[in-house]
PDB file of C-alpha atoms in Angstrom:
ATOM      1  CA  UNK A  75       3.841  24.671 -40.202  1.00 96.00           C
ATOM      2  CA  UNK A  76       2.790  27.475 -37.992  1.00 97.00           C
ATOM      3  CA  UNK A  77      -0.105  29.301 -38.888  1.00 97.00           C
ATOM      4  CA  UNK A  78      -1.926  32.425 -37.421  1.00 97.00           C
ATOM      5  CA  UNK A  79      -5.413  32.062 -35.724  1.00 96.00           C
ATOM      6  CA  UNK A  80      -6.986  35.005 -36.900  1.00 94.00           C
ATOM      7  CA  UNK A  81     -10.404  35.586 -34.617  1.00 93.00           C
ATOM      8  CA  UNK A  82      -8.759  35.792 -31.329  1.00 94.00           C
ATOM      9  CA  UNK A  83     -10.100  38.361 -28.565  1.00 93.00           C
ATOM     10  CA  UNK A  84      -8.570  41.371 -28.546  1.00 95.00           C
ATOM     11  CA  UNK A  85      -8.709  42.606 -24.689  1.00 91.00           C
ATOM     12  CA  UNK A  86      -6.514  46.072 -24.953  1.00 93.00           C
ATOM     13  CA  UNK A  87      -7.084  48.503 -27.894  1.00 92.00           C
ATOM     14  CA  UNK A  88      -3.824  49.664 -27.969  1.00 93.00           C
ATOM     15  CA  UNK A  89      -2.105  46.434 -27.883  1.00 95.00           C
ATOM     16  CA  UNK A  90      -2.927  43.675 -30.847  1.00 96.00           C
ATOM     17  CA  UNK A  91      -2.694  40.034 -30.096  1.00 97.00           C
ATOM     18  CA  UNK A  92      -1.837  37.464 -32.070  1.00 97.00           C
ATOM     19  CA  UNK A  93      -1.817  33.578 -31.942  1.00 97.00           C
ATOM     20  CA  UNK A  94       0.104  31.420 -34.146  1.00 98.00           C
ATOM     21  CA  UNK A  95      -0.180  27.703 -34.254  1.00 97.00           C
ATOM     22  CA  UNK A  96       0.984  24.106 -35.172  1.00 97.00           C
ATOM     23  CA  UNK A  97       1.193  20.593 -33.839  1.00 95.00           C
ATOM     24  CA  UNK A  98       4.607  21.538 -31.422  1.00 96.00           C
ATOM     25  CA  UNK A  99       3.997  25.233 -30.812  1.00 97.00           C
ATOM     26  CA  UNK A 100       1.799  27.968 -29.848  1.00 96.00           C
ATOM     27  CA  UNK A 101       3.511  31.231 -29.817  1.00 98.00           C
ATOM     28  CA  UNK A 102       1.447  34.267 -29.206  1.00 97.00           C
ATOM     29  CA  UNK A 103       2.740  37.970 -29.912  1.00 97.00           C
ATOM     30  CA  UNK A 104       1.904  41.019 -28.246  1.00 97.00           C
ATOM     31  CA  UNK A 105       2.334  44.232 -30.709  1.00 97.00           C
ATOM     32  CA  UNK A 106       1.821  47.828 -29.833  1.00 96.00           C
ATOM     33  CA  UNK A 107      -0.089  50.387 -31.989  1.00 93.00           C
ATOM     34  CA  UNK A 108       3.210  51.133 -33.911  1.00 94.00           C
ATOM     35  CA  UNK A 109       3.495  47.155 -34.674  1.00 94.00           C
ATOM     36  CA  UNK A 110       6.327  46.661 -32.332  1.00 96.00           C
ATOM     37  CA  UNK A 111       6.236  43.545 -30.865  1.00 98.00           C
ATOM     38  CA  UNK A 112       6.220  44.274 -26.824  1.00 96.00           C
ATOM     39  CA  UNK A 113       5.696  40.397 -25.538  1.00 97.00           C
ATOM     40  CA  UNK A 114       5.966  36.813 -26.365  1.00 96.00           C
ATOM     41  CA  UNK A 115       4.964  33.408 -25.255  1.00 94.00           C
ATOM     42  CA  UNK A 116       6.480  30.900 -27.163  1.00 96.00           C
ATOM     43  CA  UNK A 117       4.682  27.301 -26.120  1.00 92.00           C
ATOM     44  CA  UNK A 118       6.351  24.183 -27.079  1.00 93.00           C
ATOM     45  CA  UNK A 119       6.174  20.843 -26.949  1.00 91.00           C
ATOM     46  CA  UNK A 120       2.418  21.128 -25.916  1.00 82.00           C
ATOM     47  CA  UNK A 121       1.130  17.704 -26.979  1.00 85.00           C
ATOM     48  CA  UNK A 122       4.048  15.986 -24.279  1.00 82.00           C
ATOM     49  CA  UNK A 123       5.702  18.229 -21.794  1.00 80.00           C
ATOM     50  CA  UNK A 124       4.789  21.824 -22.682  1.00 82.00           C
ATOM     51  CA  UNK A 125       6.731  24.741 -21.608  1.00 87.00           C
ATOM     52  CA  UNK A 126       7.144  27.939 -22.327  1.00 89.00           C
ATOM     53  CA  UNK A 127       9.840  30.884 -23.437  1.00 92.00           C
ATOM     54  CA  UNK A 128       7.983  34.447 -21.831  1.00 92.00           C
ATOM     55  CA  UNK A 129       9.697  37.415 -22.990  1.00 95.00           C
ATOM     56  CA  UNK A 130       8.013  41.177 -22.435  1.00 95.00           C
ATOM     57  CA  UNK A 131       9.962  44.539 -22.633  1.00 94.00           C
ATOM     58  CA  UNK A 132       9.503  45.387 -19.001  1.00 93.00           C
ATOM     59  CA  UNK A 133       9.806  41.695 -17.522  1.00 92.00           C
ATOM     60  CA  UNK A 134      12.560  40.370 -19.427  1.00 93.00           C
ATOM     61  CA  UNK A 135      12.685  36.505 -20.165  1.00 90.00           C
ATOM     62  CA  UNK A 136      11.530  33.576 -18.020  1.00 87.00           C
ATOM     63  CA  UNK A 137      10.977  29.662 -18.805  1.00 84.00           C
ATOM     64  CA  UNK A 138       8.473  27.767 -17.214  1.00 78.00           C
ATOM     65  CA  UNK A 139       6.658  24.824 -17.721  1.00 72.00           C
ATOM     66  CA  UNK A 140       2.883  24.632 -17.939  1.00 62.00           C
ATOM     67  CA  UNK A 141       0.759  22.844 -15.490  1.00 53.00           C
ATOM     68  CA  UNK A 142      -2.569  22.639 -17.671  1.00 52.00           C
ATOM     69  CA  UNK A 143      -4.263  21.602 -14.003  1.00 57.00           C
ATOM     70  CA  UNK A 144      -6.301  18.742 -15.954  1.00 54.00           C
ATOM     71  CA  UNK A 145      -5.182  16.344 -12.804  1.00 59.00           C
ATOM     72  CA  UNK A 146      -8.757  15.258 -12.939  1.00 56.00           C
ATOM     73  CA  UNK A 147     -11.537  14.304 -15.888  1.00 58.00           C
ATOM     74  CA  UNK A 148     -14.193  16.019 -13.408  1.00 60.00           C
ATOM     75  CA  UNK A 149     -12.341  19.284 -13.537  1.00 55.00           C
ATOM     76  CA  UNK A 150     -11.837  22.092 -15.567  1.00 52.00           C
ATOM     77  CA  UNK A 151      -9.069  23.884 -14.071  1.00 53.00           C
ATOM     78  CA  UNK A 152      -6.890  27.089 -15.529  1.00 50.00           C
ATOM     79  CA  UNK A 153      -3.296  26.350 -16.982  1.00 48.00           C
ATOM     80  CA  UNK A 154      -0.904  28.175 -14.787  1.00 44.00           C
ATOM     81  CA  UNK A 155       3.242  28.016 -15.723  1.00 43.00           C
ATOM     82  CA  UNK A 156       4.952  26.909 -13.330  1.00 45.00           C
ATOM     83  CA  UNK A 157       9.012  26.641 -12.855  1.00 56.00           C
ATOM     84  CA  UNK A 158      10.548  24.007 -15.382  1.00 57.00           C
ATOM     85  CA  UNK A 159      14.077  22.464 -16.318  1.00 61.00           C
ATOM     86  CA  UNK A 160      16.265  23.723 -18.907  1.00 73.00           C
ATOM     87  CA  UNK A 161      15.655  25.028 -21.764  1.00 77.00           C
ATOM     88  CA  UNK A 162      16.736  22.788 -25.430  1.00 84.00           C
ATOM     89  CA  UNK A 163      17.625  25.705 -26.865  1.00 88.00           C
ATOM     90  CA  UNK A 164      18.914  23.546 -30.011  1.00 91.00           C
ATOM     91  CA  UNK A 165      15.973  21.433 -30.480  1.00 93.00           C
ATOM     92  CA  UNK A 166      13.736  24.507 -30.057  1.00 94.00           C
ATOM     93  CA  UNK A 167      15.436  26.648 -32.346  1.00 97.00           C
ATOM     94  CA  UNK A 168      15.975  24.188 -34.992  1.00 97.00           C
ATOM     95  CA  UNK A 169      12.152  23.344 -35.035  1.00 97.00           C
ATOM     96  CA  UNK A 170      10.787  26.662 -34.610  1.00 98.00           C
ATOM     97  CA  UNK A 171      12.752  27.871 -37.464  1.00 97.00           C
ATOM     98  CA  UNK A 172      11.069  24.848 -39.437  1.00 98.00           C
ATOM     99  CA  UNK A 173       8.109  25.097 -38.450  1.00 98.00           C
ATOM    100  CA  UNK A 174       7.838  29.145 -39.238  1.00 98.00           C
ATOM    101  CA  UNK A 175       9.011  29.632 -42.908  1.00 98.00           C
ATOM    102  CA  UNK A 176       5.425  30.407 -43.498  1.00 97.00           C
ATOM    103  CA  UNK A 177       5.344  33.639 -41.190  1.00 97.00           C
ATOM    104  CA  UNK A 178       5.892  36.854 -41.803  1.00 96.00           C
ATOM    105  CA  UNK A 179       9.685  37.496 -41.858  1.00 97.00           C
ATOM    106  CA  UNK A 180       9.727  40.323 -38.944  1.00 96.00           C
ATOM    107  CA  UNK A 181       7.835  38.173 -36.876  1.00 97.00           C
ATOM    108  CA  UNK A 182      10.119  34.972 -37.620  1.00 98.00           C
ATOM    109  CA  UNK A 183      13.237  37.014 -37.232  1.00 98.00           C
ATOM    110  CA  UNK A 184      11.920  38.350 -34.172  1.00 98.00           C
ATOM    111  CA  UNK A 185      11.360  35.144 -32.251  1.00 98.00           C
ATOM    112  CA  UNK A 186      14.365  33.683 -33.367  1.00 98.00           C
ATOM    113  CA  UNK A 187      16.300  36.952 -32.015  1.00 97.00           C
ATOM    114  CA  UNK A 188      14.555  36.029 -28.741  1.00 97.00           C
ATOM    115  CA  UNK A 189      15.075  32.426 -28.520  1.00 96.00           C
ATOM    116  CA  UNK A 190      18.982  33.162 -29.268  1.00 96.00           C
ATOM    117  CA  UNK A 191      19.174  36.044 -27.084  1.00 95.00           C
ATOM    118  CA  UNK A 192      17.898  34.034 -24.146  1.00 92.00           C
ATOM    119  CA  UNK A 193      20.341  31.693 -24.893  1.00 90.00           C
ATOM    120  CA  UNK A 194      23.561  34.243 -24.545  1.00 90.00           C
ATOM    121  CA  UNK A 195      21.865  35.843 -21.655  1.00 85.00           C
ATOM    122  CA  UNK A 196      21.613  32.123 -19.589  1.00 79.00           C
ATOM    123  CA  UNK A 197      25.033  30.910 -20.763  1.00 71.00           C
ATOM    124  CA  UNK A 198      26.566  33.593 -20.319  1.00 71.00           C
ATOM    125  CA  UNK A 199      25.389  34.039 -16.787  1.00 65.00           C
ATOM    126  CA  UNK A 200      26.284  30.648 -15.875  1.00 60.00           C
ATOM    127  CA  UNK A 201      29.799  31.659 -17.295  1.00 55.00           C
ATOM    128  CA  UNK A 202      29.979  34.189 -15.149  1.00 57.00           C
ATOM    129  CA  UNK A 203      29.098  32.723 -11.767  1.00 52.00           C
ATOM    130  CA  UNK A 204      31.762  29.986 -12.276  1.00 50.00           C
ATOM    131  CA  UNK A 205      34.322  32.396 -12.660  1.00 49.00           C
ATOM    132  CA  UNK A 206      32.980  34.984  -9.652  1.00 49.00           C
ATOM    133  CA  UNK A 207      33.847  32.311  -6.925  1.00 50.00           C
ATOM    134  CA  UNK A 208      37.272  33.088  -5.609  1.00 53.00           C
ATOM    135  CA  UNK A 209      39.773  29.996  -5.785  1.00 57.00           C
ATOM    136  CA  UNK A 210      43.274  29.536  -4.018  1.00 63.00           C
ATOM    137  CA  UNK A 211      45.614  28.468  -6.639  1.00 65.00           C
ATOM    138  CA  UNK A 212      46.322  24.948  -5.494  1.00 68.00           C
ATOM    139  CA  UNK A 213      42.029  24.432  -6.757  1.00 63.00           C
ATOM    140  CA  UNK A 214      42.384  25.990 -10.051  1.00 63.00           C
ATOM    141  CA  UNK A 215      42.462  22.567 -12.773  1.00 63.00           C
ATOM    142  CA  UNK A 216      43.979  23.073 -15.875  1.00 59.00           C
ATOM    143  CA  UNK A 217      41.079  24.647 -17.509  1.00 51.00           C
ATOM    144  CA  UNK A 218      40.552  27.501 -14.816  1.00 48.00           C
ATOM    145  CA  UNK A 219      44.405  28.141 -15.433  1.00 46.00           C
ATOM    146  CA  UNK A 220      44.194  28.528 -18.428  1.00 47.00           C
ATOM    147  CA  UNK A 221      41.276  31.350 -17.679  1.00 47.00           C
ATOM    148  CA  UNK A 222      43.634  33.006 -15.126  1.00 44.00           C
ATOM    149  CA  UNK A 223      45.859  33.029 -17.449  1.00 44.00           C
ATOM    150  CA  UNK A 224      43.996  34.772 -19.821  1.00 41.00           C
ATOM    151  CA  UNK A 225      42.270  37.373 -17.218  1.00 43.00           C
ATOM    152  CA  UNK A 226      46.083  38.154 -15.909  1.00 43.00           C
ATOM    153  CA  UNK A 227      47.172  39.281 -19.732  1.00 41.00           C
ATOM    154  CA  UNK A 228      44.213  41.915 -19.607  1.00 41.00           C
ATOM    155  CA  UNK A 229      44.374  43.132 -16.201  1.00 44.00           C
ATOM    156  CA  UNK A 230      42.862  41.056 -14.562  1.00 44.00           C
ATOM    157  CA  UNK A 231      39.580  42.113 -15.162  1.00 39.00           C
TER     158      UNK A 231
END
């Protein structure tokens, strides 16, 4: 179960942060004075593989992996994210919405907004950049006919 760490360094007076914390996830919330959250990092998997969902207002979303830089037992080196592989939306949503019961509902809510959101926003994308590549009709299989089909009976788009 997730859990908030409580004495954590606050670096911006008008911003609050907050840390919150089990075996799979650290997910840390950036709030402005009105309690609005304004950022996220939502770690996971950090015992194995970890990687990360970033969301901030004026950034938008990213997902990256995180090289902790421990390549070496003689060095002490700063974790940096770094680009990663797909995102398992399903696995991460399913666990994060175990794992979080415990939190406060507008914070729990919120994250899971986010995690779904980013979801739409990739598949949807990908959706969209198979159907922007132009195709002569003898390359259209039966499932892109179908889809003409369909963007013919309203206009064509």
């Amino acid at each position: 179960m997730l859990r908030e760490i409580t004495h954590i360094q606050q670096h911006d007076p008008n911003r609050r942060r907050r840390w919150f914390q089990d075996g799979y996830f650290d997910l840390f919330l950036w709030q402005a004075a009105s309690g609005a959250i304004d950022s996220l990092q939502l770690c996971y998997d950090i015992q194995r593989k970890e990687r990360a969902l970033l969301w901030s207002q004026v950034q938008g979303f990213f997902h990256d992996g995180v090289d902790t830089g421990e390549d070496s037992p003689l060095a002490d080196r700063t974790p940096v994210f770094v680009r990663d592989g797909a995102f398992q939306w399903s696995d991460v949503r399913t666990r994060f919405r175990e794992a979080s019961t415990d939190l406060p509902a507008e914070v729990r809510e919120f994250v899971l907004d986010k995690i779904d959101e980013y979801w739409r926003d990739k598949h949807r994308a990908r959706h969209n950049r198979r159907h922007s590549v132009r195709r002569e009709d003898w390359q259209v299989g039966d499932a892109d006919a179908g889809d003409a089909n369909a963007e013919d009976a309203e206009g064509g788009r």
